[in-house]
Short mmCIF file of C-alpha atoms in Angstrom, two decimals:
data_model
loop_
_atom_site.label_atom_id
_atom_site.label_comp_id
_atom_site.label_asym_id
_atom_site.label_seq_id
_atom_site.Cartn_x
_atom_site.Cartn_y
_atom_site.Cartn_z
CA MET A 1 -140.64 27.56 -8.22
CA THR A 2 -137.30 25.78 -7.67
CA LEU A 3 -137.01 24.82 -11.78
CA LEU A 4 -137.38 28.79 -12.43
CA ALA A 5 -135.17 30.11 -9.81
CA ASP A 6 -132.71 27.48 -11.50
CA LEU A 7 -133.27 28.83 -14.86
CA LEU A 8 -133.32 32.85 -13.88
CA SER A 9 -129.67 31.94 -12.16
CA THR A 10 -128.13 30.29 -15.41
CA VAL A 11 -129.40 33.24 -17.65
CA PHE A 12 -127.57 35.68 -15.14
CA GLU A 13 -124.97 33.56 -15.03
CA ARG A 14 -124.30 33.70 -18.93
CA ARG A 15 -124.67 37.44 -18.90
CA ALA A 16 -122.73 38.48 -15.43
CA ARG A 17 -119.65 39.47 -16.99
CA ILE A 18 -119.48 43.47 -17.47
CA GLY A 19 -118.12 42.51 -21.01
CA PRO A 20 -114.86 42.98 -23.12
CA ILE A 21 -111.91 45.21 -22.39
CA LEU A 22 -112.80 48.39 -24.15
CA ARG A 23 -110.03 50.48 -25.95
CA ARG A 24 -109.49 53.74 -23.89
CA ASP A 25 -111.94 56.58 -24.23
CA PRO A 26 -110.01 60.07 -24.28
CA ARG A 27 -112.95 61.40 -22.19
CA SER A 28 -112.77 62.05 -18.80
CA THR A 29 -114.92 59.78 -16.27
CA GLU A 30 -117.31 63.23 -15.72
CA ALA A 31 -117.69 63.56 -19.33
CA LEU A 32 -118.65 59.67 -20.04
CA ILE A 33 -121.43 60.16 -17.14
CA ALA A 34 -122.87 63.10 -19.10
CA ASP A 35 -123.02 61.67 -22.17
CA LEU A 36 -124.60 58.92 -20.42
CA MET A 37 -127.05 60.84 -19.23
CA LYS A 38 -127.98 62.54 -22.61
CA ALA A 39 -128.15 59.13 -24.31
CA GLU A 40 -131.20 58.29 -26.10
CA SER A 41 -129.87 55.00 -27.99
CA GLU A 42 -129.94 52.16 -26.03
CA THR A 43 -126.89 50.72 -27.75
CA ALA A 44 -124.73 54.21 -27.01
CA ALA A 45 -126.14 53.91 -23.73
CA LEU A 46 -124.89 50.64 -22.82
CA ALA A 47 -121.32 51.39 -24.37
CA LEU A 48 -120.78 54.57 -22.14
CA ALA A 49 -122.12 52.47 -18.59
CA ARG A 50 -119.49 49.69 -19.46
CA ARG A 51 -116.94 52.13 -20.15
CA ILE A 52 -117.71 53.96 -16.97
CA LEU A 53 -117.60 50.85 -15.04
CA GLN A 54 -114.38 49.73 -16.62
CA ARG A 55 -112.95 53.33 -15.53
CA TYR A 56 -114.49 52.84 -11.87
CA ALA A 57 -112.63 49.43 -11.69
CA GLU A 58 -109.40 50.75 -12.91
CA MET A 59 -109.43 53.70 -10.23
CA ASP A 60 -107.47 53.95 -6.77
CA GLU A 61 -109.45 54.75 -3.47
CA ALA A 62 -108.85 58.89 -4.15
CA ALA A 63 -110.06 58.48 -7.36
CA ARG A 64 -113.25 56.66 -6.59
CA LEU A 65 -113.72 59.43 -3.75
CA ALA A 66 -113.64 62.23 -6.18
CA LEU A 67 -115.82 60.58 -8.34
CA PHE A 68 -118.73 60.17 -5.59
CA ARG A 69 -118.10 63.63 -4.75
CA HIS A 70 -118.96 64.41 -8.56
CA ILE A 71 -121.95 62.29 -8.84
CA ALA A 72 -123.19 63.71 -5.31
CA GLN A 73 -122.70 67.33 -6.24
CA GLY A 74 -123.00 67.13 -9.58
CA HIS A 75 -126.27 65.27 -10.20
CA ASP A 76 -128.23 66.63 -7.22
CA LEU A 77 -131.77 67.57 -6.70
CA ASP A 78 -133.05 70.75 -8.30
CA ALA A 79 -134.36 72.50 -5.45
CA ALA A 80 -135.78 75.64 -7.20
CA ALA A 81 -137.21 73.01 -9.99
CA LEU A 82 -138.74 70.99 -7.22
CA ARG A 83 -140.17 73.96 -5.22
CA ALA A 84 -141.92 75.15 -8.34
CA ALA A 85 -143.35 71.46 -9.31
CA LEU A 86 -144.59 71.24 -5.79
CA ASP A 87 -146.39 75.29 -6.35
CA ALA A 88 -147.63 73.80 -9.55
CA TYR A 89 -149.09 70.75 -8.32
CA GLU A 90 -150.82 72.98 -4.91
CA THR A 91 -151.88 75.19 -7.41
CA GLU A 92 -153.63 72.88 -10.15
CA PRO A 93 -153.58 69.36 -8.65
CA SER A 94 -153.66 67.14 -11.98
CA GLY A 95 -152.31 64.22 -13.15
CA GLY A 96 -149.60 66.02 -14.96
CA SER A 97 -148.52 68.12 -12.27
CA TYR A 98 -148.01 65.34 -10.00
CA ARG A 99 -145.67 63.61 -12.51
CA ALA A 100 -143.75 66.53 -12.80
CA PHE A 101 -143.57 66.79 -8.96
CA THR A 102 -142.48 63.09 -8.61
CA VAL A 103 -139.97 63.70 -11.29
CA ALA A 104 -138.37 66.84 -9.89
CA CYS A 105 -138.13 64.76 -6.31
CA GLU A 106 -135.63 62.42 -7.71
CA PRO A 107 -132.56 63.63 -8.14
CA PRO A 108 -130.64 62.65 -11.57
CA ARG A 109 -127.89 60.35 -9.93
CA GLN A 110 -130.68 57.66 -9.52
CA GLU A 111 -131.14 57.76 -13.32
CA LEU A 112 -127.42 57.24 -13.36
CA ILE A 113 -127.33 54.55 -11.34
CA ARG A 114 -130.12 52.74 -13.22
CA ARG A 115 -128.38 53.37 -16.67
CA LEU A 116 -125.33 51.50 -14.96
CA ASN A 117 -127.34 49.00 -14.16
CA GLN A 118 -128.31 48.02 -17.87
CA VAL A 119 -125.20 46.26 -18.23
CA PRO A 120 -125.02 42.67 -17.70
CA GLY A 121 -123.42 41.83 -14.51
CA ALA A 122 -123.46 45.30 -13.26
CA THR A 123 -125.76 44.66 -10.19
CA GLU A 124 -122.73 43.43 -8.34
CA ARG A 125 -120.63 46.06 -9.16
CA LEU A 126 -122.76 48.86 -7.97
CA VAL A 127 -123.18 46.74 -4.83
CA GLU A 128 -119.77 46.84 -4.57
CA MET A 129 -119.24 50.25 -5.33
CA ARG A 130 -121.84 51.08 -2.51
CA ALA A 131 -119.32 49.17 0.10
CA ASP A 132 -116.40 51.58 -1.46
CA LEU A 133 -119.03 54.54 -0.81
CA ARG A 134 -119.62 53.63 2.57
CA ARG A 135 -116.06 53.02 3.65
CA LEU A 136 -114.44 56.18 2.02
CA GLY A 137 -117.52 58.88 2.13
CA ARG A 138 -118.64 58.13 5.72
CA GLY A 139 -119.42 61.70 7.46
CA GLU A 140 -119.93 63.34 4.39
CA PRO A 141 -123.36 64.88 4.23
CA ALA A 142 -123.50 64.77 0.47
CA LEU A 143 -122.09 61.37 0.31
CA ASP A 144 -124.43 60.44 2.80
CA ALA A 145 -127.18 61.22 0.23
CA LEU A 146 -125.96 59.47 -2.35
CA ASP A 147 -125.83 56.53 -0.18
CA LEU A 148 -129.66 57.04 0.23
CA ASP A 149 -129.77 57.01 -3.18
CA PHE A 150 -128.52 53.44 -3.68
CA LYS A 151 -130.02 52.44 -0.81
CA GLN A 152 -133.42 53.22 -2.36
CA LEU A 153 -132.56 51.76 -5.33
CA PHE A 154 -131.42 48.75 -3.62
CA ARG A 155 -134.52 47.80 -1.82
CA SER A 156 -136.32 47.92 -4.97
CA TRP A 157 -133.76 45.74 -6.76
CA PHE A 158 -133.59 43.09 -4.18
CA ASN A 159 -137.28 42.91 -2.85
CA ARG A 160 -138.19 38.83 -1.28
CA GLY A 161 -139.86 38.56 -4.93
CA PHE A 162 -136.17 38.32 -6.41
CA LEU A 163 -134.63 36.04 -4.07
CA VAL A 164 -133.84 32.36 -4.07
CA LEU A 165 -133.24 30.44 -1.14
CA ARG A 166 -131.09 27.43 -1.73
CA PRO A 167 -129.42 24.68 0.97
CA ILE A 168 -126.03 24.79 1.25
CA SER A 169 -124.31 21.36 1.69
CA TRP A 170 -120.92 19.82 1.56
CA GLU A 171 -121.98 19.00 -2.33
CA SER A 172 -121.99 22.55 -3.23
CA PRO A 173 -119.60 24.14 -5.38
CA ALA A 174 -116.39 24.95 -3.91
CA HIS A 175 -116.57 28.94 -4.45
CA ILE A 176 -119.70 28.93 -2.46
CA LEU A 177 -118.39 26.92 0.15
CA GLU A 178 -115.36 29.17 0.43
CA LYS A 179 -117.39 32.38 0.84
CA ILE A 180 -119.66 30.62 3.84
CA ILE A 181 -116.32 30.28 5.72
CA ALA A 182 -114.93 33.70 4.65
CA TYR A 183 -118.58 35.50 5.28
CA GLU A 184 -119.28 33.65 8.55
CA ALA A 185 -119.66 36.86 10.90
CA VAL A 186 -120.83 35.06 14.20
CA HIS A 187 -118.84 31.80 15.13
CA ALA A 188 -115.60 31.83 12.77
CA ILE A 189 -115.10 28.86 10.91
CA GLY A 190 -111.43 27.94 11.57
CA SER A 191 -111.13 25.29 8.30
CA TRP A 192 -112.61 23.17 5.71
CA GLN A 193 -113.04 20.60 8.42
CA ASP A 194 -114.77 22.83 10.84
CA LEU A 195 -117.31 23.71 7.95
CA ARG A 196 -117.73 20.08 7.18
CA ARG A 197 -119.09 19.69 10.81
CA ARG A 198 -121.29 22.06 9.96
CA LEU A 199 -122.61 20.92 6.54
CA VAL A 200 -122.56 16.92 6.62
CA PRO A 201 -124.36 15.38 10.08
CA GLU A 202 -127.83 14.99 9.43
CA ASP A 203 -128.68 17.16 12.26
CA ARG A 204 -126.86 20.20 10.78
CA ARG A 205 -128.74 22.47 8.07
CA CYS A 206 -127.42 25.84 6.44
CA PHE A 207 -129.66 27.90 3.96
CA ALA A 208 -128.64 31.32 1.87
CA PHE A 209 -130.56 33.77 -0.27
CA PHE A 210 -129.10 34.49 -3.59
CA HIS A 211 -130.42 37.18 -6.30
CA PRO A 212 -130.49 36.73 -10.09
CA ALA A 213 -128.16 38.91 -10.74
CA MET A 214 -125.53 37.76 -8.07
CA PRO A 215 -125.71 33.95 -8.84
CA ASP A 216 -122.45 33.07 -7.28
CA GLU A 217 -122.90 35.66 -4.14
CA PRO A 218 -124.79 34.70 -1.02
CA LEU A 219 -126.45 37.45 0.33
CA ILE A 220 -127.28 36.27 3.86
CA PHE A 221 -127.01 32.57 4.99
CA VAL A 222 -127.95 31.27 8.63
CA GLU A 223 -126.82 28.16 9.93
CA VAL A 224 -129.27 25.53 11.86
CA ALA A 225 -128.50 23.06 14.26
CA LEU A 226 -131.69 20.15 14.97
CA THR A 227 -131.46 19.17 18.55
CA ARG A 228 -133.31 17.85 21.32
CA GLY A 229 -134.44 20.66 23.81
CA ILE A 230 -133.05 24.29 23.95
CA PRO A 231 -129.41 24.32 23.78
CA GLY A 232 -127.55 27.19 26.16
CA SER A 233 -123.70 26.80 25.27
CA ILE A 234 -122.18 27.20 21.75
CA GLN A 235 -119.42 25.18 22.69
CA ALA A 236 -121.60 22.37 23.20
CA LEU A 237 -123.35 23.21 20.07
CA LEU A 238 -119.95 22.94 17.63
CA ALA A 239 -117.89 20.76 19.98
CA GLU A 240 -116.20 18.10 17.53
CA ASP A 241 -116.57 15.14 19.64
CA ARG A 242 -120.41 15.69 20.12
CA ALA A 243 -122.61 13.01 18.69
CA PRO A 244 -125.09 13.51 16.02
CA LEU A 245 -128.71 13.11 16.45
CA SER A 246 -130.83 11.59 13.61
CA ALA A 247 -133.13 14.46 12.14
CA GLU A 248 -136.08 12.53 13.17
CA GLU A 249 -135.23 12.67 16.95
CA ALA A 250 -135.18 16.53 17.21
CA ASP A 251 -137.92 18.55 18.65
CA THR A 252 -135.54 21.79 18.04
CA ALA A 253 -134.57 23.83 15.22
CA VAL A 254 -131.59 26.27 16.62
CA PHE A 255 -130.37 29.36 14.16
CA TYR A 256 -127.09 29.73 15.97
CA SER A 257 -125.57 32.15 13.60
CA ILE A 258 -126.96 34.43 10.89
CA SER A 259 -124.21 36.24 8.34
CA ASN A 260 -124.96 39.38 6.34
CA CYS A 261 -122.55 38.95 3.28
CA GLN A 262 -122.62 42.16 1.44
CA PRO A 263 -121.33 45.47 2.98
CA GLY A 264 -123.00 47.04 -0.24
CA LEU A 265 -126.27 45.93 0.93
CA ALA A 266 -126.07 47.29 4.34
CA GLY A 267 -129.41 48.10 5.46
CA ILE A 268 -131.35 46.11 3.32
CA SER A 269 -133.53 43.64 5.37
CA PHE A 270 -132.86 39.98 4.18
CA GLY A 271 -133.06 38.17 8.06
CA ASN A 272 -136.76 38.45 8.43
CA SER A 273 -137.85 36.75 5.22
CA LEU A 274 -134.71 34.19 5.60
CA ILE A 275 -135.95 32.79 9.01
CA LYS A 276 -139.39 32.86 7.58
CA GLN A 277 -138.80 30.53 5.04
CA VAL A 278 -136.41 28.67 6.59
CA VAL A 279 -138.89 27.54 9.58
CA SER A 280 -141.25 26.74 7.00
CA ASP A 281 -139.37 24.61 4.97
CA LEU A 282 -137.92 22.70 7.97
CA ALA A 283 -141.63 22.79 9.51
CA THR A 284 -142.85 20.85 6.14
CA GLU A 285 -139.35 18.30 6.26
CA LEU A 286 -139.39 17.66 9.63
CA PRO A 287 -142.98 17.82 11.22
CA GLY A 288 -141.44 16.41 15.16
CA LEU A 289 -139.95 19.90 15.27
CA LYS A 290 -141.91 21.99 17.73
CA THR A 291 -139.46 24.58 18.76
CA PHE A 292 -137.89 27.31 16.76
CA VAL A 293 -135.07 29.22 18.63
CA THR A 294 -131.82 31.34 18.31
CA LEU A 295 -128.66 30.98 20.33
CA SER A 296 -127.75 34.60 19.77
CA PRO A 297 -124.73 36.77 20.81
CA VAL A 298 -125.45 39.88 22.69
CA PRO A 299 -122.59 42.16 21.00
CA GLY A 300 -123.37 45.31 22.73
CA LEU A 301 -123.56 44.18 26.78
CA VAL A 302 -119.70 44.53 27.41
CA ARG A 303 -119.27 48.01 25.75
CA TRP A 304 -122.68 49.06 27.55
CA LEU A 305 -121.83 48.10 30.84
CA GLU A 306 -118.43 49.89 30.42
CA THR A 307 -120.47 53.27 29.30
CA GLN A 308 -122.67 53.24 32.11
CA LYS A 309 -119.92 52.27 34.57
CA VAL A 310 -121.25 48.98 35.76
CA PRO A 311 -118.95 46.81 37.10
CA TYR A 312 -118.97 43.05 36.22
CA ASP A 313 -117.16 39.78 36.68
CA PRO A 314 -117.62 37.23 33.79
CA LYS A 315 -116.94 34.19 36.12
CA ASP A 316 -120.14 35.46 38.42
CA ALA A 317 -122.59 33.57 36.26
CA ARG A 318 -125.65 34.44 38.27
CA GLY A 319 -124.29 38.14 38.09
CA MET A 320 -123.57 38.13 34.45
CA ALA A 321 -126.98 36.55 33.28
CA SER A 322 -129.03 39.01 36.02
CA LEU A 323 -126.81 41.99 33.95
CA ALA A 324 -127.67 40.55 30.44
CA ALA A 325 -131.45 40.24 31.08
CA HIS A 326 -131.47 44.12 32.49
CA TYR A 327 -129.68 45.31 29.55
CA LEU A 328 -131.65 43.51 27.10
CA LEU A 329 -135.14 44.30 28.87
CA HIS A 330 -134.40 48.08 29.80
CA ALA A 331 -131.13 49.62 27.84
CA LYS A 332 -133.35 51.53 25.18
CA ARG A 333 -132.52 53.92 22.42
CA SER A 334 -133.76 57.37 21.97
CA ASP A 335 -136.92 55.67 19.53
CA GLY A 336 -137.62 53.21 22.29
CA GLN A 337 -135.83 49.97 20.62
CA PRO A 338 -132.96 47.74 22.69
CA VAL A 339 -129.52 49.39 22.38
CA ASP A 340 -128.56 45.72 21.40
CA PRO A 341 -128.83 45.06 17.62
CA VAL A 342 -129.16 41.59 17.65
CA ALA A 343 -132.16 41.95 20.22
CA ARG A 344 -133.45 44.57 18.00
CA PHE A 345 -133.33 42.14 15.17
CA HIS A 346 -134.96 39.44 16.64
CA LEU A 347 -137.74 41.12 18.67
CA GLY A 348 -138.46 43.12 15.28
CA ASN A 349 -139.06 39.75 13.55
CA GLY A 350 -141.91 38.43 16.19
CA ALA A 351 -139.43 36.73 18.25
CA MET A 352 -139.58 36.99 22.08
CA ILE A 353 -136.81 36.84 24.88
CA GLN A 354 -136.74 33.02 25.70
CA ALA A 355 -133.67 32.49 28.09
CA VAL A 356 -130.14 34.03 28.89
CA HIS A 357 -127.29 32.01 29.53
CA ALA A 358 -123.94 33.06 30.96
CA GLY A 359 -120.77 30.91 29.95
CA ALA A 360 -122.21 30.23 26.90
CA ASP A 361 -119.60 31.62 24.81
CA ILE A 362 -116.58 31.61 25.86
CA SER A 363 -114.41 32.23 22.83
CA GLU A 364 -111.88 35.40 22.80
CA ASN A 365 -114.94 37.34 20.89
CA GLY A 366 -117.62 35.99 22.84
CA MET A 367 -115.73 37.24 26.13
CA ARG A 368 -114.89 40.39 24.96
CA GLN A 369 -118.40 41.37 23.55
CA ALA A 370 -120.91 39.74 26.22
CA GLY A 371 -118.82 38.19 29.07
CA GLY A 372 -119.69 34.79 27.50
CA VAL A 373 -123.18 35.40 27.86
CA MET A 374 -125.55 34.18 24.77
CA VAL A 375 -129.57 34.58 24.54
CA ASN A 376 -132.50 32.25 23.45
CA TYR A 377 -134.69 34.16 21.11
CA LEU A 378 -137.90 31.97 20.15
CA TYR A 379 -140.08 32.03 17.69
CA ASP A 380 -143.47 30.79 18.70
CA LEU A 381 -145.34 30.29 15.20
CA GLY A 382 -148.97 31.25 16.91
CA LYS A 383 -147.66 34.34 18.02
CA VAL A 384 -144.66 35.45 15.76
CA GLU A 385 -147.35 38.02 13.86
CA LYS A 386 -148.92 39.03 16.82
CA TYR A 387 -145.28 39.97 18.39
CA LEU A 388 -144.14 41.08 15.45
CA ASP A 389 -147.32 43.87 15.36
CA ARG A 390 -147.05 44.76 19.01
CA TYR A 391 -142.99 45.75 18.58
CA ALA A 392 -143.74 47.52 15.45
CA GLU A 393 -146.50 49.68 17.01
CA SER A 394 -145.46 50.06 20.53
CA ARG A 395 -141.71 48.49 21.03
CA GLU A 396 -143.12 46.32 23.35
CA PHE A 397 -142.11 42.97 23.47
CA THR A 398 -141.96 39.52 25.36
CA ALA A 399 -139.66 37.84 27.73
CA ALA A 400 -139.89 34.71 29.47
CA GLN A 401 -140.68 34.90 33.48
CA PRO A 402 -137.24 33.96 34.14
CA VAL A 403 -135.59 36.34 31.90
CA ARG A 404 -137.48 38.82 33.80
CA SER A 405 -137.02 37.28 37.26
CA LEU A 406 -133.06 37.76 36.62
CA ALA A 407 -133.64 41.73 35.39
CA ASN A 408 -135.13 42.19 38.67
CA ALA A 409 -132.62 40.45 40.94
CA ARG A 410 -129.83 43.16 39.15
CA GLU A 411 -132.34 46.16 40.05
CA LYS A 412 -132.54 44.68 43.82
CA ALA A 413 -128.83 44.38 43.60
CA ALA A 414 -128.37 47.79 42.20
CA ALA A 415 -131.05 49.35 44.89
CA GLY A 416 -128.74 47.73 47.26
#
């Protein structure tokens, strides 16, 4: 599999450029799009798609927003044709009437995106285009619908079968390492030396998913610390003067940072597959690892406390842990899922809440978002599937007894 992945990556790397700069076409971008949608020749379609992508790259933000509006409104569903196709299928169900209905269900703009993607290297440009769309068009119903079209296509193009897991090491290409520094979204990497401390020691690992069409762009990556026992402080875990552990001495793998890298792939889930693959690879490499756990932030805690007008004191370790436990167990959205996004992610992947730690992240960001609190989510390999299924069916999840006790203490204190 590794050889095949490398071969695929090499092929795509050689095709990763949009192509040579083309001579200026007098037609408007809207006219180029109309011609692309009618093109029957593959050669003509490819030339038109390349011109459109080149034109888009040269646009300012106002022109890009106008183009998005044109695509959303000018290539939308034909509601009358859809109703007629549904009526025909209900009147006489057949392969033909069903095919006509499925064709009518798809807005032409999805086919436009597919045709643009025929250009070598276009996948990365389309991901960037969706990032622009989400940033510029937020709140416009027609553009929200266009975003859903991008998302639907990307879910197919970026499914697990196409993803390649690669270890990231100090020997990885510099341009990849630069992106790891830039994309780290949980615990900022302040320098090359800081990155080196996260990659070089024997008790540190980093893994990333790549797609063959974007071989130089990590989609998501996870940083792992090998430890003895479950840690309760990110500062201790990343301390400059810590004593490295030999990999064979470790009994615990700690996932302490998971970062999505591409805003244009928002809503496309890679984290579940990434954690499962990394756990499997580490368990095979190091049979002595018995515990797989996170050290995770609680990014919604302070905002929720302030919204609920609940007083809190970050210096009160016991009180802060109790508030966090109560928040994780009882603060729910209308769909029954936890308010906290990190909790939703890990519980939805089949983890359980193992422990809550006050004073675990005393960085400026950690204090601002969660008053210094962090959480261990435990991936019990024998129970992950059971927990995952139960959460998917009923939104029920498991928390260790000490966590429940902390939450109960908060409730008793509130009851006064």
